[in-house]
CSV table of C-alpha atoms and ligand atoms in Angstrom, one decimal:
chain,number,residue,atom,x,y,z
U,1,MET,CA,18.0,8.3,-14.0
U,2,THR,CA,15.3,10.4,-15.4
U,3,VAL,CA,12.0,9.5,-13.9
U,4,ALA,CA,8.8,9.9,-15.7
U,5,THR,CA,6.1,12.1,-14.3
U,6,ASP,CA,3.6,11.6,-17.0
U,7,GLU,CA,1.7,8.4,-17.6
U,8,PHE,CA,3.2,7.7,-21.1
U,9,GLY,CA,6.8,8.3,-19.8
U,10,LEU,CA,6.0,6.0,-16.9
U,11,ILE,CA,4.8,3.2,-19.2
U,12,ARG,CA,7.8,3.7,-21.4
U,13,ASP,CA,10.3,3.7,-18.5
U,14,TYR,CA,8.8,0.7,-16.5
U,15,PHE,CA,6.5,-1.3,-18.6
U,16,SER,CA,7.6,-1.3,-22.3
U,17,ASP,CA,10.1,-4.2,-22.4
U,18,ILE,CA,9.0,-7.0,-20.0
U,19,GLY,CA,9.4,-10.7,-20.7
U,20,SER,CA,9.1,-12.5,-23.9
U,21,ASP,CA,6.5,-14.9,-25.4
U,22,SER,CA,8.2,-18.3,-25.6
U,23,THR,CA,5.4,-19.5,-27.9
U,24,GLY,CA,6.1,-16.6,-30.4
U,25,SER,CA,2.5,-15.4,-30.8
U,26,VAL,CA,2.9,-11.7,-30.0
U,27,ARG,CA,2.8,-9.6,-33.3
U,28,LEU,CA,2.5,-6.1,-31.5
U,29,SER,CA,3.2,-5.3,-27.9
U,30,VAL,CA,2.9,-2.2,-25.6
U,31,GLY,CA,2.4,1.2,-27.3
U,32,ASP,CA,-0.6,1.1,-29.6
U,33,ASP,CA,-4.4,0.9,-28.7
U,34,CYS,CA,-4.3,-2.8,-28.5
U,35,ALA,CA,-1.7,-5.6,-28.7
U,36,VAL,CA,-1.9,-7.9,-31.7
U,37,ILE,CA,-1.7,-11.7,-31.1
U,38,ALA,CA,-1.5,-14.4,-33.8
U,39,PRO,CA,-2.6,-17.5,-31.9
U,40,PRO,CA,-0.8,-20.7,-32.8
U,41,SER,CA,-2.9,-23.1,-35.0
U,42,ASN,CA,-4.7,-25.8,-33.2
U,43,ARG,CA,-4.4,-24.3,-29.8
U,44,ASP,CA,-7.1,-23.2,-27.3
U,45,MET,CA,-6.5,-20.0,-25.4
U,46,VAL,CA,-6.9,-20.0,-21.6
U,47,VAL,CA,-7.3,-16.7,-19.7
U,48,SER,CA,-7.3,-15.7,-16.1
U,49,ILE,CA,-7.0,-12.5,-14.1
U,50,ASP,CA,-5.8,-11.8,-10.5
U,51,THR,CA,-6.0,-8.6,-8.6
U,52,MET,CA,-4.1,-7.5,-5.5
U,53,VAL,CA,-4.8,-4.5,-3.2
U,54,GLU,CA,-2.3,-3.1,-0.8
U,55,GLY,CA,-3.4,-3.7,2.7
U,56,THR,CA,-5.6,-6.7,1.7
U,57,HIS,CA,-3.3,-9.0,-0.4
U,58,PHE,CA,0.0,-7.8,0.9
U,59,PRO,CA,1.0,-5.5,3.8
U,60,VAL,CA,1.2,-1.8,3.4
U,61,GLY,CA,4.7,-0.8,2.6
U,62,THR,CA,5.8,-4.1,0.8
U,63,PRO,CA,8.6,-3.5,-1.6
U,64,GLY,CA,7.8,-3.6,-5.3
U,65,ASP,CA,9.9,-6.8,-6.1
U,66,ARG,CA,7.9,-8.8,-3.6
U,67,VAL,CA,4.6,-7.5,-5.0
U,68,ALA,CA,5.7,-8.3,-8.5
U,69,SER,CA,6.7,-11.9,-7.7
U,70,ARG,CA,3.5,-12.6,-5.8
U,71,LEU,CA,1.2,-11.1,-8.4
U,72,LEU,CA,2.7,-12.8,-11.4
U,73,GLY,CA,3.3,-16.0,-9.6
U,74,ALA,CA,-0.3,-16.3,-8.4
U,75,ALA,CA,-1.6,-15.5,-11.9
U,76,LEU,CA,0.6,-18.0,-13.7
U,77,SER,CA,-0.4,-20.5,-11.1
U,78,ASP,CA,-4.0,-20.5,-12.6
U,79,LEU,CA,-2.3,-21.4,-16.0
U,80,ALA,CA,-0.5,-24.2,-14.3
U,81,ALA,CA,-3.8,-25.6,-12.8
U,82,MET,CA,-5.1,-26.0,-16.4
U,83,ALA,CA,-1.8,-27.4,-17.8
U,84,ALA,CA,-1.5,-24.5,-20.1
U,85,THR,CA,1.7,-22.9,-21.5
U,86,PRO,CA,2.0,-19.3,-20.6
U,87,ALA,CA,2.3,-16.7,-23.6
U,88,PHE,CA,1.5,-13.2,-22.7
U,89,PHE,CA,0.0,-11.0,-20.0
U,90,THR,CA,-1.6,-7.6,-19.5
U,91,LEU,CA,-1.1,-5.4,-16.4
U,92,ALA,CA,-3.3,-2.8,-14.8
U,93,VAL,CA,-1.7,-0.7,-12.1
U,94,THR,CA,-3.3,1.9,-9.9
U,95,LEU,CA,-0.6,3.9,-8.1
U,96,PRO,CA,-1.0,6.6,-5.3
U,97,ASP,CA,2.1,8.4,-6.5
U,98,THR,CA,5.1,7.9,-8.7
U,99,ASN,CA,7.6,6.2,-6.4
U,100,ALA,CA,10.5,5.5,-8.6
U,101,ILE,CA,12.3,3.1,-6.2
U,102,TRP,CA,9.1,1.1,-5.8
U,103,LEU,CA,8.3,1.1,-9.5
U,104,ARG,CA,11.9,0.2,-10.5
U,105,ALA,CA,11.9,-2.7,-8.0
U,106,PHE,CA,8.5,-3.9,-9.3
U,107,SER,CA,9.3,-3.8,-13.0
U,108,THR,CA,12.9,-5.2,-12.6
U,109,ARG,CA,11.5,-8.3,-10.7
U,110,LEU,CA,8.5,-8.6,-13.1
U,111,ALA,CA,10.9,-8.5,-16.1
U,112,GLU,CA,13.2,-11.3,-14.5
U,113,LEU,CA,10.2,-13.6,-13.7
U,114,ALA,CA,8.4,-13.0,-17.1
U,115,ARG,CA,11.6,-14.0,-18.9
U,116,LEU,CA,12.0,-16.9,-16.6
U,117,TYR,CA,8.4,-18.2,-17.4
U,118,GLY,CA,8.5,-17.2,-21.1
U,119,VAL,CA,5.6,-14.8,-20.8
U,120,GLN,CA,5.5,-11.3,-22.4
U,121,LEU,CA,3.8,-8.1,-21.1
U,122,VAL,CA,1.9,-6.8,-24.1
U,123,GLY,CA,-0.2,-4.0,-22.6
U,124,GLY,CA,-2.2,-2.6,-19.7
U,125,ASP,CA,-3.6,0.4,-18.0
U,126,THR,CA,-2.1,3.0,-15.6
U,127,THR,CA,-4.2,5.1,-13.2
U,128,ARG,CA,-3.9,7.0,-9.9
U,129,GLY,CA,-5.5,5.9,-6.7
U,130,PRO,CA,-4.9,3.4,-3.9
U,131,LEU,CA,-2.1,0.9,-4.8
U,132,THR,CA,-3.9,-2.0,-6.8
U,133,LEU,CA,-2.5,-4.3,-9.4
U,134,SER,CA,-4.1,-6.8,-11.8
U,135,ILE,CA,-2.5,-9.2,-14.1
U,136,GLN,CA,-4.4,-11.0,-16.8
U,137,VAL,CA,-2.5,-14.0,-18.1
U,138,HIS,CA,-3.1,-15.9,-21.4
U,139,GLY,CA,-1.8,-19.3,-22.4
U,140,TRP,CA,-2.3,-22.1,-24.8
U,141,THR,CA,-3.5,-25.7,-24.4
U,142,VAL,CA,-4.0,-28.5,-26.9
U,143,PRO,CA,-7.7,-28.4,-27.7
U,144,ASP,CA,-9.8,-30.3,-25.1
U,145,LYS,CA,-6.6,-31.0,-23.0
U,146,ALA,CA,-7.0,-28.2,-20.5
U,147,LEU,CA,-7.1,-29.8,-17.0
U,148,LEU,CA,-10.4,-29.0,-15.4
U,149,ARG,CA,-12.0,-29.4,-12.0
U,150,SER,CA,-14.6,-31.7,-13.1
U,151,GLY,CA,-13.0,-35.0,-14.0
U,152,ALA,CA,-12.4,-36.7,-10.6
U,153,ARG,CA,-13.8,-40.2,-10.2
U,154,PRO,CA,-14.2,-42.4,-7.1
U,155,GLY,CA,-10.9,-44.4,-6.4
U,156,ASP,CA,-8.8,-41.7,-8.0
U,157,ARG,CA,-5.8,-40.8,-5.8
U,158,ILE,CA,-5.4,-37.2,-4.6
U,159,PHE,CA,-2.0,-35.5,-4.9
U,160,VAL,CA,-0.5,-32.2,-4.0
U,161,THR,CA,2.8,-30.6,-5.1
U,162,GLY,CA,5.4,-29.1,-2.8
U,163,THR,CA,4.7,-28.4,0.8
U,164,LEU,CA,1.5,-26.8,2.3
U,165,GLY,CA,0.9,-24.1,4.9
U,166,ASP,CA,4.2,-22.2,4.4
U,167,SER,CA,2.6,-19.2,2.8
U,168,ARG,CA,0.2,-19.1,5.9
U,169,GLY,CA,3.2,-19.3,8.2
U,170,GLY,CA,5.0,-16.4,6.2
U,171,LEU,CA,2.0,-14.2,6.6
U,172,GLU,CA,1.8,-14.8,10.3
U,173,THR,CA,5.5,-13.7,10.7
U,174,LEU,CA,4.6,-10.6,8.8
U,175,LEU,CA,1.5,-9.8,10.8
U,176,LYS,CA,3.1,-10.4,14.2
U,177,ASP,CA,6.5,-9.0,13.2
U,178,ILE,CA,8.1,-12.3,14.2
U,179,HIS,CA,11.9,-12.8,13.7
U,180,GLY,CA,13.9,-16.0,13.6
U,181,GLU,CA,15.6,-18.8,11.6
U,182,GLN,CA,12.5,-20.0,9.7
U,183,VAL,CA,11.3,-16.5,8.7
U,184,PRO,CA,13.1,-15.9,5.4
U,185,PHE,CA,12.0,-19.4,4.0
U,186,LEU,CA,8.5,-18.8,5.1
U,187,GLN,CA,8.2,-15.2,3.9
U,188,HIS,CA,9.8,-16.2,0.6
U,189,ARG,CA,7.0,-18.8,0.1
U,190,PHE,CA,4.5,-16.1,0.9
U,191,PHE,CA,6.0,-13.5,-1.6
U,192,CYS,CA,7.4,-15.8,-4.3
U,193,PRO,CA,4.9,-18.4,-5.1
U,194,GLU,CA,6.4,-20.7,-7.8
U,195,PRO,CA,3.7,-21.5,-10.4
U,196,ARG,CA,4.0,-25.4,-11.0
U,197,LEU,CA,3.9,-25.0,-14.8
U,198,ASP,CA,6.4,-27.8,-15.6
U,199,THR,CA,4.9,-30.1,-13.1
U,200,ALA,CA,1.4,-29.5,-14.6
U,201,LEU,CA,2.6,-30.6,-18.0
U,202,LEU,CA,4.2,-33.8,-16.5
U,203,ILE,CA,1.1,-34.8,-14.6
U,204,ALA,CA,-1.5,-33.7,-17.3
U,205,PRO,CA,-1.5,-37.0,-19.2
U,206,PHE,CA,-2.6,-38.9,-16.1
U,207,ALA,CA,-4.7,-36.3,-14.1
U,208,THR,CA,-8.5,-36.3,-14.2
U,209,ALA,CA,-8.9,-33.0,-12.4
U,210,ALA,CA,-6.8,-30.2,-11.0
U,211,ILE,CA,-6.8,-26.9,-9.2
U,212,ASP,CA,-4.3,-24.6,-7.8
U,213,ILE,CA,-4.3,-24.0,-4.0
U,214,SER,CA,-5.2,-20.4,-3.4
U,215,ASP,CA,-7.9,-20.5,-0.6
U,216,GLY,CA,-6.4,-23.5,1.3
U,217,LEU,CA,-6.5,-27.3,0.5
U,218,LEU,CA,-9.9,-28.1,2.0
U,219,ALA,CA,-11.5,-25.2,0.2
U,220,ASP,CA,-9.9,-25.8,-3.2
U,221,LEU,CA,-10.1,-29.6,-3.1
U,222,ASN,CA,-13.9,-28.9,-2.3
U,223,HIS,CA,-14.2,-27.2,-5.7
U,224,ILE,CA,-12.9,-30.3,-7.4
U,225,LEU,CA,-15.4,-32.4,-5.4
U,226,ASP,CA,-18.3,-30.0,-6.2
U,227,ALA,CA,-17.4,-30.0,-9.9
U,228,SER,CA,-16.9,-33.7,-10.1
U,229,GLN,CA,-19.8,-34.6,-7.8
U,230,VAL,CA,-17.7,-36.9,-5.5
U,231,GLY,CA,-16.2,-36.8,-2.0
U,232,ALA,CA,-12.7,-37.3,-0.6
U,233,MET,CA,-11.0,-39.2,2.1
U,234,LEU,CA,-7.8,-37.6,3.4
U,235,ASN,CA,-4.9,-38.9,5.4
U,236,PRO,CA,-3.6,-35.9,7.5
U,237,ASP,CA,-0.4,-37.8,8.4
U,238,GLU,CA,0.5,-37.7,4.7
U,239,LEU,CA,0.1,-33.9,4.3
U,240,PRO,CA,3.4,-32.5,3.1
U,241,VAL,CA,4.8,-29.9,5.5
U,242,SER,CA,8.2,-28.2,5.3
U,243,ASP,CA,10.7,-28.8,8.1
U,244,GLU,CA,10.9,-25.0,8.6
U,245,LEU,CA,7.1,-24.8,9.3
U,246,TYR,CA,7.1,-27.9,11.4
U,247,HIS,CA,10.0,-26.8,13.6
U,248,TRP,CA,8.5,-23.4,14.1
U,249,VAL,CA,4.8,-24.1,14.9
U,250,GLY,CA,4.8,-27.8,15.6
U,251,GLU,CA,2.6,-30.6,14.3
U,252,GLU,CA,-0.9,-29.5,15.1
U,253,GLN,CA,-0.6,-25.9,13.8
U,254,SER,CA,1.3,-26.8,10.7
U,255,ARG,CA,-1.3,-29.5,9.9
U,256,GLN,CA,-3.9,-26.9,10.4
U,257,TRP,CA,-2.4,-24.4,8.1
U,258,ALA,CA,-1.6,-27.2,5.5
U,259,LEU,CA,-5.3,-27.9,5.4
U,260,THR,CA,-6.7,-24.4,5.5
U,261,GLY,CA,-3.9,-21.8,4.9
U,262,GLY,CA,-4.3,-20.1,1.6
U,263,GLU,CA,-2.0,-18.8,-1.1
U,264,ASP,CA,0.3,-21.8,-1.3
U,265,PHE,CA,-0.2,-21.9,-5.0
U,266,GLU,CA,0.7,-25.6,-5.1
U,267,LEU,CA,-1.4,-27.9,-7.3
U,268,CYS,CA,-3.9,-30.4,-6.0
U,269,PHE,CA,-4.9,-33.0,-8.7
U,270,THR,CA,-6.4,-36.4,-9.0
U,271,VAL,CA,-5.1,-39.5,-10.9
U,272,PRO,CA,-6.8,-42.9,-11.4
U,273,ALA,CA,-5.1,-45.6,-9.1
U,274,LEU,CA,-4.1,-47.6,-12.0
U,275,LEU,CA,-2.1,-44.8,-13.6
U,276,GLU,CA,-0.1,-44.1,-10.3
U,277,PRO,CA,3.0,-46.1,-11.5
U,278,LYS,CA,3.0,-44.2,-14.8
U,279,LEU,CA,2.7,-40.9,-12.9
U,280,ALA,CA,5.5,-41.8,-10.7
U,281,TRP,CA,7.7,-42.8,-13.7
U,282,ALA,CA,6.8,-39.5,-15.4
U,283,LEU,CA,8.0,-37.6,-12.3
U,284,ARG,CA,11.1,-39.7,-11.5
U,285,ASP,CA,13.7,-36.9,-12.3
U,286,HIS,CA,11.4,-33.9,-11.4
U,287,SER,CA,12.5,-31.6,-8.7
U,288,VAL,CA,9.1,-30.8,-7.2
U,289,ALA,CA,7.7,-33.2,-4.6
U,290,VAL,CA,4.5,-34.7,-5.4
U,291,THR,CA,2.5,-36.4,-2.5
U,292,CYS,CA,-0.5,-38.7,-2.4
U,293,ILE,CA,-2.7,-37.4,0.5
U,294,GLY,CA,-5.8,-39.4,0.1
U,295,GLN,CA,-8.4,-40.7,-2.4
U,296,ILE,CA,-11.8,-39.7,-4.0
U,297,SER,CA,-14.8,-41.5,-2.8
U,298,ALA,CA,-18.4,-41.6,-4.0
U,299,THR,CA,-19.6,-40.2,-0.7
U,300,PRO,CA,-20.0,-36.5,-0.9
U,301,GLY,CA,-18.0,-34.4,1.7
U,302,ILE,CA,-14.4,-34.4,2.9
U,303,PHE,CA,-13.4,-37.0,5.6
U,304,LEU,CA,-10.1,-37.3,7.6
U,305,ALA,CA,-8.9,-40.6,8.4
U,306,GLU,CA,-6.9,-40.5,11.7
U,307,ASP,CA,-6.1,-43.1,14.5
U,308,GLY,CA,-8.4,-45.6,12.8
U,309,GLN,CA,-11.3,-43.2,12.9
U,310,ILE,CA,-13.0,-41.1,10.3
U,311,TRP,CA,-14.0,-37.6,10.8
U,312,PRO,CA,-16.1,-35.3,8.5
U,313,VAL,CA,-14.5,-32.0,8.0
U,314,ALA,CA,-16.2,-28.7,6.8
U,315,PRO,CA,-14.3,-27.3,3.7
U,316,GLN,CA,-14.2,-23.7,5.0
U,317,GLY,CA,-14.9,-24.2,8.8
U,318,TYR,CA,-11.9,-26.3,9.8
U,319,ASN,CA,-10.6,-24.4,12.9
U,320,HIS,CA,-8.7,-26.7,15.1
U,321,PHE,CA,-7.3,-30.1,14.5
U,322,SER,CA,-8.3,-31.5,17.8
U,323,ASP,CA,-11.9,-30.3,17.1
U,324,LYS,CA,-12.1,-33.4,14.8
U,325,GLY,CA,-14.0,-31.6,12.3
U,326,SER,CA,-16.6,-30.2,14.7
U,327,ALA,CA,-16.1,-26.7,13.5
K,1,LIG,P1,-5.4,3.8,-24.4
K,1,LIG,O1,-5.7,5.3,-23.8
K,1,LIG,O2,-5.5,3.9,-25.8
K,1,LIG,O3,-6.3,2.7,-23.8
K,1,LIG,P2,-3.1,4.0,-22.8
K,1,LIG,O4,-2.8,5.4,-22.9
K,1,LIG,O5,-3.9,3.5,-21.5
K,1,LIG,O6,-4.0,3.6,-24.1
K,1,LIG,O7,-1.9,3.1,-23.0
K,1,LIG,C1,-0.9,3.3,-24.0
K,1,LIG,C2,-0.2,2.0,-24.2
K,1,LIG,O8,0.6,1.6,-23.1
K,1,LIG,C3,-1.2,0.8,-24.6
K,1,LIG,O9,-0.4,0.0,-25.5
K,1,LIG,C4,-1.3,0.1,-23.2
K,1,LIG,O10,-1.5,-1.2,-23.5
K,1,LIG,C5,0.1,0.4,-22.6
K,1,LIG,N1,-0.1,0.4,-21.2
K,1,LIG,C6,-0.6,1.2,-20.4
K,1,LIG,N2,-0.3,1.0,-19.1
K,1,LIG,C7,0.4,-0.1,-19.1
K,1,LIG,C8,1.0,-1.0,-18.1
K,1,LIG,N3,0.9,-0.7,-16.8
K,1,LIG,N4,1.8,-2.0,-18.4
K,1,LIG,C9,2.0,-2.3,-19.8
K,1,LIG,N5,1.4,-1.6,-20.7
K,1,LIG,C10,0.7,-0.4,-20.5
K,2,LIG,MG1,-6.5,4.1,-27.5
């Protein structure tokens, strides 16, 4: 294997043929001064960028394939939160050196996932420095059909996809070098977030607001509440937690991580109560779990209903479940 030492060789070897645009809008890809895109008629473009820094967003020494899946998964998750169809992306990489093993693992995994999600790498930038990677994703929505944070109304049910807190558990196993039965599952959840793109398209006709959970359920739900000028009542008993996380850390810790652990990249969305049966029907054959965890209220703030009592909880300051929101 010849390994490129110059920047152009490196781009050619690792970044010139990654993914494909399932929407067919890319006219010119990597290699010229710009990519050329022909937007489909009657579509809005949605755009989002995510950056990851070694030592901040992933541990120093993380293999390239794990960085690739986390970076692209997180970026595509923002498109899912808008109910957009991914089309193409750009990639900025800052590399401390030319580590062929790391780069090959990174670009191979990136290519696999880009194909899987129908999204094409059309350009980027390559520089020297501390390991930092940014992906900017672009997708399409039907005009005025992007799912915003601002549409939740009192009485709407609050739903989440998948299970919550696993990614936080995975991070804990990495930070504390923990080994055991649950570790592969939890670390997979940390490194390979699955953008809920298909789920988003199924729920979009019914949803009034949506967000992807990157900072933790309470923090991200709070963005919906702020944008929609409403509050929420949550039922902590309904929070979906994986068996793996529950068995490893128990009820209280798994609940706390479900509420505040970030990087799950699941969706949180709201649906009018009257449309719940239609939502259930639309999801009848869908493989991703969708769970109702509470409802929107007119009273501002987030409240937890537990043991017949109601506790206010701070969106960022939730520390310990038994504190009953006093944090
Ligand atoms: P310029 O100097 O004109 O900005 P560059 O020399 O940075 O162009 O890049 C040459 C080509 O390679 C461009 O098409 C650019 O988009 C692409 N490119 C550079 N780095 C990457 C990367 N990491 N991934 C994908 N494409 C890249
Ligand atoms: Mg140029």
